[in-house]
Coordinates of C-alpha atoms in Angstrom, one line a residue:
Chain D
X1 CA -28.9 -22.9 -8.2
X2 CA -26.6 -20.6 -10.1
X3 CA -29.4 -18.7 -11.4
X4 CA -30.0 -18.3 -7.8
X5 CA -26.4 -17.0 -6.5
X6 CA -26.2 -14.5 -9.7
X7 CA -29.8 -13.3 -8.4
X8 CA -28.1 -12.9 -5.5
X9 CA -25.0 -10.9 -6.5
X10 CA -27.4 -8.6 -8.5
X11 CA -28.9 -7.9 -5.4
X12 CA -26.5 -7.4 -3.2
X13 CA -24.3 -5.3 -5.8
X14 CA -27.3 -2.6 -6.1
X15 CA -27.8 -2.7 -2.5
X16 CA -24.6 -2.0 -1.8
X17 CA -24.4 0.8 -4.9
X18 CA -27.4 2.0 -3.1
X19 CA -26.1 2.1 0.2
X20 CA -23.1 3.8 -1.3
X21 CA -24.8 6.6 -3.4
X22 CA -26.6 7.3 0.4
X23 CA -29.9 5.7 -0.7
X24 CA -29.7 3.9 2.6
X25 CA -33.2 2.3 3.4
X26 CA -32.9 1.9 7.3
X27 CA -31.5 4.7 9.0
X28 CA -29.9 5.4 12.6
X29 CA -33.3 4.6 14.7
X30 CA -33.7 7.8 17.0
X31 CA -35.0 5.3 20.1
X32 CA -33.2 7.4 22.4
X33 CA -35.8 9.7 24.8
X34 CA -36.2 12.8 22.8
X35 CA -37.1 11.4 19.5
X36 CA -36.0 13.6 16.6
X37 CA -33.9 16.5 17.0
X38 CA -36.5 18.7 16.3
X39 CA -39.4 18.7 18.6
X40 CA -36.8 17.7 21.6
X41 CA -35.9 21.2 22.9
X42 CA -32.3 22.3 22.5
X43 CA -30.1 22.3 25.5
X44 CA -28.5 24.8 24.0
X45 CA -29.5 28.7 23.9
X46 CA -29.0 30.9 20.9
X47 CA -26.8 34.3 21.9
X48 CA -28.2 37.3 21.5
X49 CA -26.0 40.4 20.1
X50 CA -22.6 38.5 20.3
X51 CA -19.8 40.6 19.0
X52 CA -16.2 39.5 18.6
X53 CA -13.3 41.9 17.5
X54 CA -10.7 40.8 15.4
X55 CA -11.8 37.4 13.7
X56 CA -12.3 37.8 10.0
X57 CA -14.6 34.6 10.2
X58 CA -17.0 36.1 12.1
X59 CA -17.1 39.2 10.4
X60 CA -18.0 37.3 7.4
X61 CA -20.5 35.2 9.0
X62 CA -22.1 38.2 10.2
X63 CA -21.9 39.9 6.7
X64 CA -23.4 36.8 4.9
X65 CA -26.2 36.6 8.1
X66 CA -25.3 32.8 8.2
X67 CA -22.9 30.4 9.0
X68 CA -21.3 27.9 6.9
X69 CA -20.0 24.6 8.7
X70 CA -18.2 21.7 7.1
X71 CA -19.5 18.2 8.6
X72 CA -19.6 14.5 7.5
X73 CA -22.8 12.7 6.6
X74 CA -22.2 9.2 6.2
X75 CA -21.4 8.5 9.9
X76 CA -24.5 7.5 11.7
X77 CA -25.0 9.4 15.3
X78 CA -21.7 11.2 14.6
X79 CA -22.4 12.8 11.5
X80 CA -25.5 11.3 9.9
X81 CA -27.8 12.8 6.9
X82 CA -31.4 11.2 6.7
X83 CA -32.2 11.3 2.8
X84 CA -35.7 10.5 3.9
X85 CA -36.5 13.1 6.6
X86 CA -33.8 15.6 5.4
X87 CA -32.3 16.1 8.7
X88 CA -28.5 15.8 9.8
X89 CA -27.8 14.5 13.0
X90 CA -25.4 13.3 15.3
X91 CA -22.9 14.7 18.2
X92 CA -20.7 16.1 15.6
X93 CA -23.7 17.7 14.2
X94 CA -25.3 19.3 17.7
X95 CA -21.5 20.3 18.7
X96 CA -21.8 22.5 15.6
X97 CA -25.3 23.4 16.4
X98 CA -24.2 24.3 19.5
X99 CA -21.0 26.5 18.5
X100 CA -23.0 28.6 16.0
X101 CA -25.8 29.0 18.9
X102 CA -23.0 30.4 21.1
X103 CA -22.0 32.7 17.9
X104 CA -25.5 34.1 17.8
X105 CA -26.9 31.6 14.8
X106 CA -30.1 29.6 14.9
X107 CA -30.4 26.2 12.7
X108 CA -32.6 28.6 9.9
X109 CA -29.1 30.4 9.8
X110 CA -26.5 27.4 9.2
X111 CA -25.3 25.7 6.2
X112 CA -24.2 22.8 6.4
X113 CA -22.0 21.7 3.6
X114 CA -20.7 18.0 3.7
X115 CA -16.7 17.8 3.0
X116 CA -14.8 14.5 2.4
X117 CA -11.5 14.2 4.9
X118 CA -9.2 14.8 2.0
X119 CA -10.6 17.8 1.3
X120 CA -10.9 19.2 4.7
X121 CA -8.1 21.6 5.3
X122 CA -8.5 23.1 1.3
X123 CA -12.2 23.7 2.3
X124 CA -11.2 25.5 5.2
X125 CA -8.3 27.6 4.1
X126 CA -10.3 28.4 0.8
X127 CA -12.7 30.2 3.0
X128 CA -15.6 27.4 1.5
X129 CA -16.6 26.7 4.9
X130 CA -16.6 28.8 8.3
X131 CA -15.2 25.8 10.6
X132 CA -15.8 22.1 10.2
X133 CA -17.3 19.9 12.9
X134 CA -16.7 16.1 11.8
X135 CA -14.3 13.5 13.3
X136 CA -11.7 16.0 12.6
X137 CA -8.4 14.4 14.7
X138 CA -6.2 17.0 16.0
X139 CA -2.3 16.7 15.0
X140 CA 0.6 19.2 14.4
X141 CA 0.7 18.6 11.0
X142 CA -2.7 19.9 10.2
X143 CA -2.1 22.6 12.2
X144 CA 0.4 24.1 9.3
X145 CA -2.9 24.7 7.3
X146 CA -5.4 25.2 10.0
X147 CA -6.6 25.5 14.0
X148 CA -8.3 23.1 16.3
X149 CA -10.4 24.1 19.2
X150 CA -11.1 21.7 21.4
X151 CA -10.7 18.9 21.7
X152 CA -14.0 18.1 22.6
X153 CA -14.2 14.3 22.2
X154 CA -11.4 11.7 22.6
X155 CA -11.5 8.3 20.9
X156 CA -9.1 5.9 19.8
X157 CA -8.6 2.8 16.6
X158 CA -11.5 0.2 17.6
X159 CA -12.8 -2.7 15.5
X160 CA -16.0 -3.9 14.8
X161 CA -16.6 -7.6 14.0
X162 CA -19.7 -9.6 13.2
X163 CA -21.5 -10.9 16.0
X164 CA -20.4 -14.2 17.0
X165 CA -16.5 -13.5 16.0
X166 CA -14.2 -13.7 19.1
X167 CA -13.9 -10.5 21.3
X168 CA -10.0 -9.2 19.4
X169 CA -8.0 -7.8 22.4
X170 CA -5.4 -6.9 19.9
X171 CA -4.3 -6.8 16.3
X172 CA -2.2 -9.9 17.1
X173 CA -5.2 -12.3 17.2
X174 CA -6.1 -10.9 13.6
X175 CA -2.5 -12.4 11.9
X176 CA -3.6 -14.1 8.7
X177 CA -7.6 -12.2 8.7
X178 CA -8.2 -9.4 6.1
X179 CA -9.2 -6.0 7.9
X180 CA -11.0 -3.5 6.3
X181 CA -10.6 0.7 6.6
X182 CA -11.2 3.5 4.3
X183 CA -8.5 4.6 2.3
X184 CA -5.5 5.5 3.2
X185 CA -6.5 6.0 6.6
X186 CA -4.0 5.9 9.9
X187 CA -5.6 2.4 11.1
X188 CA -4.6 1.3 7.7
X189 CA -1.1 2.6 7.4
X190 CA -0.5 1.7 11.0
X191 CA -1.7 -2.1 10.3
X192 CA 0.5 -2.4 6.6
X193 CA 3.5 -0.9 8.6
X194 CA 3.5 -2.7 11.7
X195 CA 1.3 -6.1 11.3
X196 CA 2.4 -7.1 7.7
X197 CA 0.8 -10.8 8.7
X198 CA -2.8 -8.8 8.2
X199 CA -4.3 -8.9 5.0
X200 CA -5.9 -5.0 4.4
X201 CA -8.7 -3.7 1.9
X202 CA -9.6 -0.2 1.9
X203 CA -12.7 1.9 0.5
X204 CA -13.6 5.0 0.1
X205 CA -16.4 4.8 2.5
X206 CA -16.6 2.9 5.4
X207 CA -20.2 1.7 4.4
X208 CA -18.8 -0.6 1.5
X209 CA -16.3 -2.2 4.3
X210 CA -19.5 -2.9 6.7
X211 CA -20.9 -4.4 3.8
X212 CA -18.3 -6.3 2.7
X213 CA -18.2 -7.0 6.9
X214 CA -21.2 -8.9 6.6
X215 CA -21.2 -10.5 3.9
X216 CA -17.8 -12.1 5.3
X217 CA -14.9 -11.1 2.8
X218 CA -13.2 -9.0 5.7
X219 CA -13.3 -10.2 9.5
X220 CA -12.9 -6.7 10.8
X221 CA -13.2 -2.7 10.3
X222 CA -11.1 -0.5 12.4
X223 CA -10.8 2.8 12.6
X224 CA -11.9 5.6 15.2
X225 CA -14.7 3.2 17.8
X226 CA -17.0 6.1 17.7
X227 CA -17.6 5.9 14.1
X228 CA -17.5 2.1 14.6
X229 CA -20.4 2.6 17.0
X230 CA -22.2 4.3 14.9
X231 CA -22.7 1.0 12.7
X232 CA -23.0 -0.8 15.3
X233 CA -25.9 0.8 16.5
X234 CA -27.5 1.0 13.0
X235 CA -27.4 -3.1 12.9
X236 CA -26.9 -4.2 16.3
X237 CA -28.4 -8.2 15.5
X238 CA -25.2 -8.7 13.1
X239 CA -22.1 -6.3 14.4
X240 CA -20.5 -6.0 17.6
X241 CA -17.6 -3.6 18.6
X242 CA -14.8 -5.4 21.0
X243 CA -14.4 -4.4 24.0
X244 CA -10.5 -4.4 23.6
X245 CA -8.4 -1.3 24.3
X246 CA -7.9 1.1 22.1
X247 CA -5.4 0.5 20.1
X248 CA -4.3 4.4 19.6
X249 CA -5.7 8.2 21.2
X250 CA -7.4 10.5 19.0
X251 CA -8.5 13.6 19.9
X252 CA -11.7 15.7 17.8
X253 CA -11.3 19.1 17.0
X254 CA -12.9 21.8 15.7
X255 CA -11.2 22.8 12.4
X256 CA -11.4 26.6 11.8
X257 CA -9.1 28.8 9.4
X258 CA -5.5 29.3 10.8
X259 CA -4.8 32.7 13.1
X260 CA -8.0 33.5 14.0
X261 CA -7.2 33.3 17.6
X262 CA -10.3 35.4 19.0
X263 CA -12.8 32.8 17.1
X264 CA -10.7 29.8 18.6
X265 CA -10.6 31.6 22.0
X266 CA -14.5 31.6 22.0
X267 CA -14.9 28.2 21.0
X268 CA -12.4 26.7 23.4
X269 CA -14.6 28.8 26.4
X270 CA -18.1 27.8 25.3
X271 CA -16.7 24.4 25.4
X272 CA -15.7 25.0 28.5
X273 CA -18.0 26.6 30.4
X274 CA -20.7 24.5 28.5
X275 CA -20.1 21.3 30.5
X276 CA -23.8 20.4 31.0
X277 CA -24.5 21.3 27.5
X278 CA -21.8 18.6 26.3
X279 CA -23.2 15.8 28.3
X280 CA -26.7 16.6 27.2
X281 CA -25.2 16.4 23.9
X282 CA -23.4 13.2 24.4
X283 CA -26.1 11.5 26.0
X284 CA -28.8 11.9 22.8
X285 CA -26.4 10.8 20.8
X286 CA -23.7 8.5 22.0
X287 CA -25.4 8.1 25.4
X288 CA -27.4 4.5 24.2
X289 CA -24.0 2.5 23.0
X290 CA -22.9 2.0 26.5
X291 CA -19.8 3.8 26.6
X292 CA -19.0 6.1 29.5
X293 CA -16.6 9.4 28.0
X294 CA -15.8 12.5 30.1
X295 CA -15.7 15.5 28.3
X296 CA -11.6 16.2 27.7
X297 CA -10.1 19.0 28.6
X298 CA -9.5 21.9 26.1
X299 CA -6.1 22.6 24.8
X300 CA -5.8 26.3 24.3
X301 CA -2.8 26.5 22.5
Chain Y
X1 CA 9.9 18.2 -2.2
X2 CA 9.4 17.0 0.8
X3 CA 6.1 15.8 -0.5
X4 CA 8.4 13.0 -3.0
X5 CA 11.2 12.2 -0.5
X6 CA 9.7 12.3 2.8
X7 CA 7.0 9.4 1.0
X8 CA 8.9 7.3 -1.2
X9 CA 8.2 3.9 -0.4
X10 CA 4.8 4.9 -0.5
X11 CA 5.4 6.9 -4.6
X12 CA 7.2 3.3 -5.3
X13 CA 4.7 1.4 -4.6
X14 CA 1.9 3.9 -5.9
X15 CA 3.2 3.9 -9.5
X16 CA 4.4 0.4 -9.0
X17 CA 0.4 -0.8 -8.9
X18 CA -1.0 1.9 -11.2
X19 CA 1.6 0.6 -13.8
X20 CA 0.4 -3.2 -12.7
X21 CA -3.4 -2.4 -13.3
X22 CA -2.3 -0.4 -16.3
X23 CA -0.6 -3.1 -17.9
X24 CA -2.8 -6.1 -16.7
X25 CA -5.4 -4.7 -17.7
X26 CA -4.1 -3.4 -20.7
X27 CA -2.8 -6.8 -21.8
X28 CA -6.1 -8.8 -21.0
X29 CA -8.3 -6.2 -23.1
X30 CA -6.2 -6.5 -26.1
X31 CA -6.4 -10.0 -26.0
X32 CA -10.0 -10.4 -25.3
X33 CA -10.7 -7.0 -27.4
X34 CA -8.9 -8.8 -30.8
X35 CA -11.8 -12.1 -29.9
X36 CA -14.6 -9.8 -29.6
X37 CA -13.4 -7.9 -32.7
X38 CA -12.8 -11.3 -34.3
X39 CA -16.5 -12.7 -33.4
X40 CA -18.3 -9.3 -35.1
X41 CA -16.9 -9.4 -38.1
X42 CA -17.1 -13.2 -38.6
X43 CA -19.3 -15.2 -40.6
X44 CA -21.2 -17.1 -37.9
X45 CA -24.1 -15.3 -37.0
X46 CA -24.1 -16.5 -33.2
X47 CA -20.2 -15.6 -32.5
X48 CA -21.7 -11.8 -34.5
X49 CA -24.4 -11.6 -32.4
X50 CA -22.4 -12.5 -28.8
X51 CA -19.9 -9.8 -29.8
X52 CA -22.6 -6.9 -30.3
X53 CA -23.9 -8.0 -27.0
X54 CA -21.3 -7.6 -25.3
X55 CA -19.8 -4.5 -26.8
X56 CA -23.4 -3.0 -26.6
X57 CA -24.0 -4.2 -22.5
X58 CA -20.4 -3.6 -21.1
X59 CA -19.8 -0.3 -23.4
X60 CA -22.7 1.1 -21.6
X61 CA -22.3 0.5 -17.9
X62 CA -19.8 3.2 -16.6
X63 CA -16.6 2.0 -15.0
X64 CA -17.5 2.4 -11.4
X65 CA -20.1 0.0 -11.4
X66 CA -18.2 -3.0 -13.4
X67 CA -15.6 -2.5 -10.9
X68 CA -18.7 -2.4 -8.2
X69 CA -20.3 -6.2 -9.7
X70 CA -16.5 -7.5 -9.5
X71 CA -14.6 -6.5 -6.1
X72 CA -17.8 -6.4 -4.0
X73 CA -20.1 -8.5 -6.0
X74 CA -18.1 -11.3 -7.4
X75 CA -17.0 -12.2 -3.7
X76 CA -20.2 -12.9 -2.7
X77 CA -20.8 -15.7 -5.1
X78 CA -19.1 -18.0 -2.8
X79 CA -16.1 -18.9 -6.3
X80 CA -12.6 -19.0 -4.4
X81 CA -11.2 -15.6 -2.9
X82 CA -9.4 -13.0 -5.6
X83 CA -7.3 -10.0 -4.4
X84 CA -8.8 -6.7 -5.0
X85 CA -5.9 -6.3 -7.7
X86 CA -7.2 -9.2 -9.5
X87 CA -10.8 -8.3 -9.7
X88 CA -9.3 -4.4 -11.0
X89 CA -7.3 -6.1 -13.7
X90 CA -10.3 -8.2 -14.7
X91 CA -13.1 -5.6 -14.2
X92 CA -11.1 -3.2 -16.6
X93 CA -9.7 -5.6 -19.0
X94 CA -13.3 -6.6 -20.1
X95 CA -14.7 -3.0 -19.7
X96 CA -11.5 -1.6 -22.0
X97 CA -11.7 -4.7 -24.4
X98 CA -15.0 -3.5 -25.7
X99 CA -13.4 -0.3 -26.5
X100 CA -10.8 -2.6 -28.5
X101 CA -12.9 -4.3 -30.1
X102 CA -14.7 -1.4 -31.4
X103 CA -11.5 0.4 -32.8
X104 CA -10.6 -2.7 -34.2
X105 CA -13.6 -3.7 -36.1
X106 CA -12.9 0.0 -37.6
X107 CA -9.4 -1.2 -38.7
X108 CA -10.9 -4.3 -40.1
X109 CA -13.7 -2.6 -42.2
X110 CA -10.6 -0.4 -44.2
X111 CA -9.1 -3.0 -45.1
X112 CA -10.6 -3.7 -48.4
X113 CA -12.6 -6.5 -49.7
X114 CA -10.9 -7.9 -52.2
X115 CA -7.8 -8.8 -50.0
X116 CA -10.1 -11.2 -47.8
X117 CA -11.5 -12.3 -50.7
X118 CA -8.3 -13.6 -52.0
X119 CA -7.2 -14.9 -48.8
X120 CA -10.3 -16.9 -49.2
X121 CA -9.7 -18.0 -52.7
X122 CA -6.4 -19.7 -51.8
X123 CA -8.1 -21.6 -49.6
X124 CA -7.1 -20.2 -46.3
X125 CA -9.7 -20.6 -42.9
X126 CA -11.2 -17.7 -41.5
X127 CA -9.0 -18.0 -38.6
X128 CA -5.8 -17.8 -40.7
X129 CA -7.5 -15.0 -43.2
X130 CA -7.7 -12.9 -40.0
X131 CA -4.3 -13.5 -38.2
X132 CA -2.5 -13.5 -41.2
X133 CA -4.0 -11.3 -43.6
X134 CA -6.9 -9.1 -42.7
X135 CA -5.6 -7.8 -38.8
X136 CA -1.8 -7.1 -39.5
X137 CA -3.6 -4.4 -42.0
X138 CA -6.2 -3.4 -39.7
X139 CA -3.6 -3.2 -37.3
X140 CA -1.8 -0.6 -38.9
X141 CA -4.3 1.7 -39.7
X142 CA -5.4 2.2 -35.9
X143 CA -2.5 3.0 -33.8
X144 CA -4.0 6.3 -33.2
X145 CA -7.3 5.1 -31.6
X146 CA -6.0 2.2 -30.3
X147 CA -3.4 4.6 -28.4
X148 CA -6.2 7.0 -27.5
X149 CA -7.7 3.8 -25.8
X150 CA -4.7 2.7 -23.8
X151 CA -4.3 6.7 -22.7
X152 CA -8.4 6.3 -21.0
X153 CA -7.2 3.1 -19.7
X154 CA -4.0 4.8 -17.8
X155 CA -7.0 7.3 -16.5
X156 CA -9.3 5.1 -15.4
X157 CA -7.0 3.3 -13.1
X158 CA -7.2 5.7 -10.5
X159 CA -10.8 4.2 -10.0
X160 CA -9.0 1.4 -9.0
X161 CA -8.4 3.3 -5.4
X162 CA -11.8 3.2 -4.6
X163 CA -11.8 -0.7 -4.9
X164 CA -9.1 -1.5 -2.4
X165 CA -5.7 -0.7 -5.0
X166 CA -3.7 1.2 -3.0
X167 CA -2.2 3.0 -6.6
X168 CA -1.4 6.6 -7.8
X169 CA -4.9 8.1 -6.6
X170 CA -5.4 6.7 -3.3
X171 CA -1.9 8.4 -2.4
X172 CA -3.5 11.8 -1.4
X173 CA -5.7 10.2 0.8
X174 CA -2.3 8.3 2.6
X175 CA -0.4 11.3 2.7
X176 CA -3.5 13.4 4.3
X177 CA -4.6 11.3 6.9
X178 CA -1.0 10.2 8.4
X179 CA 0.8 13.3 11.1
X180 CA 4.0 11.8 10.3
X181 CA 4.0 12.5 6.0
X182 CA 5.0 15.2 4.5
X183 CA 3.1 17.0 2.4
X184 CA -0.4 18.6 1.7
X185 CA -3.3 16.5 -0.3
X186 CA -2.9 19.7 -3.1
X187 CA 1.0 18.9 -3.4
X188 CA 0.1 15.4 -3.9
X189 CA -2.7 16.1 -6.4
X190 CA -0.5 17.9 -8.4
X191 CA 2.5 15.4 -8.4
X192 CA 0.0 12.7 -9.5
X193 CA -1.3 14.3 -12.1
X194 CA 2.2 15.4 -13.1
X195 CA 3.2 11.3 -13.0
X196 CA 0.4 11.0 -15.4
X197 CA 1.2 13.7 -17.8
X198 CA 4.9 12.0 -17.9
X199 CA 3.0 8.6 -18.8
X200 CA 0.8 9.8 -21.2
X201 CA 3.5 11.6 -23.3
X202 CA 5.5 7.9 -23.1
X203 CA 2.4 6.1 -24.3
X204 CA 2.5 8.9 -27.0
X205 CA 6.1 8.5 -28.1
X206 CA 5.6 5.0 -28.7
X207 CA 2.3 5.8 -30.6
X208 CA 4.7 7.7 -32.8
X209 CA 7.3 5.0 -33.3
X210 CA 4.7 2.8 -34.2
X211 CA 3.3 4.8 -36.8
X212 CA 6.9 5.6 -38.2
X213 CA 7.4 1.8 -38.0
X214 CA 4.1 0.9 -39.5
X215 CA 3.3 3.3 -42.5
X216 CA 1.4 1.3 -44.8
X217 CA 1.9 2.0 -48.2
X218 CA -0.9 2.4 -50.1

């Protein structure tokens, strides 16, 4: 019987190391019409001859003939890299696909390099990446170190349960429960600051606080829903995301190096003019969760 | 220096929990580290053959995953509910004792023979030819590497903030994902490392009153 649970733990302890290194075994099922990313065609077209005077970026893009973009790949249908097929996908993913069609680059022409959030705005201002596309929330104090385009998504602090739990309107109902977030994160500070009754854990990747979801030592994740989604798609027998309100507004932007106006200026108006694009977009990606989204506005500072 | 002000409750209780891991743990490998050291140098051949086990399995895992089999495996054994902090303290006590136990079974083999052998000849137990003879030497001669061991166990707390410790390294990520904190994750970076630097030199100072204090005379 003992013999049995430390079987057990050994198990579950390389499973979840394994699901940590990215050795996941299942992976975001593409059942949405279109299959794969790469036999569906493109809604997007790839600009011929596009010149744009005055952004250093570009210039360097066009110097290098390729473009470098910063994106997560641990975030399934946001940001998502298949180990066993080698392909990224996602809506973060085709928004970038999309942007460095619009700049004249086709997917043999992108690098994609993945960048934690801590690192994010040193990536950018080092010049390591040309922008980043990747649950990137807008707010005035990254904007010291970089710009945003967009936004092009608006989401908000969710939280994803195990099937069966009750429907949590708010964090009120969760007094006494242990929540789980990755480190350091907003949903995390905002809980430890204003709900001392909850109990927190947070890890370094969301995947070890679905796992510890499951196997019951936290009662709920929060963080942005669309990432929460994400999971929920991947496992959609054992999680559930309530159907509360959002508990806060965040808005996705594009993260590109600070002053270069004309490259932001461009992005901001392909987002905007590409309005069918987006929805095309969100729809193979997002569109089989069963949440409704209109594309925000963009805020051309 | 907005980076320190503009965050200090959060610096508080940053080096408040590396300094808790640090010392938990720090205290529980000694303890366990002296038994272990104990067990390989004594005459049973079961309590010799336990230690070198040990040592041998635990010395060759890296950190990351002892820290993995005890704040998300040890949950799922279904024993009552430890804090994250706990299962740190515990998972780097007993990875750090095996160091201890190594640098102490180093001590133990200068001290020479002949002292245990008279221990022995007057008729004291193992247990009391150890506590009161044979580790106050060994003791002496290892401040250095026992120091250099405490210094890696000050390091390898900030693995501790992957497992749920909100301590010294998980700052960076607190400070970079809230609008309303000063302070880039670089700044940060840099001010933690500094902290370190400043605890590393203390651990040193009192490496170098003990020796002072502890010169054997040979």
């Amino acid at each position: 019987m003992r013999f049995k649970k430390v079987f057990a733990t050994i198990g579950l302890v390389s499973a979840a190391a394994l699901a940590l290194t990215g050795c996941t075994s299942g992976s975001p099922s593409d059942s949405k019409d279109g299959g794969s990313s790469s036999d569906s065609k493109n809604p997007w077209t790839v600009a011929e001859s596009v010149s744009l005077d005055g952004s250093p970026t570009f210039d360097a893009m066009k110097k290098r003939d390729k473009v470098i973009i910063g994106v997560k790949e641990d975030q399934p249908n946001l940001g998502y890299f298949d180990n066993v097929t080698q392909e990224r996908s996602g809506f973060d993913v085709d928004i970038a696909r999309w942007i460095a069609a619009s700049l004249g680059f086709d997917e043999n022409k992108i690098e994609y390099k993945a960048i934690a959030s801590a690192n994010r705005e040193q990536a950018i201002k080092n010049g390591d990446i040309d922008y980043y596309v990747g649950t990137y929330s807008i707010n005035d104090k990254r904007k010291n170190d970089v710009d945003f385009a967009g936004p092009y998504f608006v989401t908000g602090q969710g939280l994803l349960v195990k099937k069966g739990s009750p429907d949590y309107q708010s964090l009120e109902e969760l007094n006494g429960k242990t929540v789980c977030s990755a480190t350091g994160s907003t949903p995390i500070q905002n809980i430890k600051e204003n709900f001392p009754k909850i109990k927190t854990q947070e890890f370094d990747l969301y995947s070890a606080c679905v796992e510890n979801l499951k196997n019951g030592q936290v009662d709920a994740v929060t963080t942005d829903q669309a990432i929460l989604i994400g999971y929920a798609a991947q496992d959609p027998d054992n999680l559930m995301v309530t159907t509360g309100p959002l508990l806060t507004k965040e808005e996705y932007g594009i993260g590109l190096p600070k002053g270069d106006d004309v490259l932001r200026a461009h992005m901001n108006k392909t987002l905007t003019d590409g309005g069918d694009i987006w929805t095309k977009i969100f729809e193979k990606n997002l569109g089989g969760s069963g949440i409704t989204v209109d594309q925000p506005k963009v805020n051309a500072y | 220096m907005d980076v320190i002000f503009g965050n200090l409750d959060l610096w508080g209780t940053a080096i408040q929990n590396t300094l808790i891991v640090f010392v938990g743990g720090g205290v529980f490998a000694l303890i366990l580290g002296i038994i272990i050291g104990a067990m390989r140098v004594s005459p049973v051949p079961i309590a010799r053959g336990v230690g070198m086990v040990y040592v041998n399995i635990i010395r060759n895992t890296p950190l990351t995953l002892v820290f993995f089999f005890f704040v998300l495996g040890y949950p799922a054994l279904g024993l009552p509910r430890l804090s994250p902090m706990v299962l740190g303290i515990i998972a780097i006590g007993i990875y750090t004792a095996t160091y201890v136990a190594e640098v102490l079974r180093a001590g133990i083999n200068t001290v020479p023979v002949g002292q245990a052998e008279a221990a022995r000849a007057i008729g004291l137990p193992f247990g009391q030819v150890m506590t009161l003879v044979v580790l106050p030497q060994a003791f002496r001669s290892v401040v250095p590497p026992m120091m250099s061991v405490f210094i890696a166990l000050l390091k390898n707390t900030t693995i501790a903030a992957g497992f749920s410790v909100s301590e010294l390294a998980a700052l960076r990520a607190t400070v970079n994902d809230s609008a309303g904190r000063p302070g880039s994750p670089m700044e940060v970076l840099l001010l933690v490392a500094l902290v370190f630097v400043v605890l590393v030199l203390l651990l040193s100072a009192v490496q170098h009153r003990l020796e002072k204090k502890w010169r054997i005379v040979r």
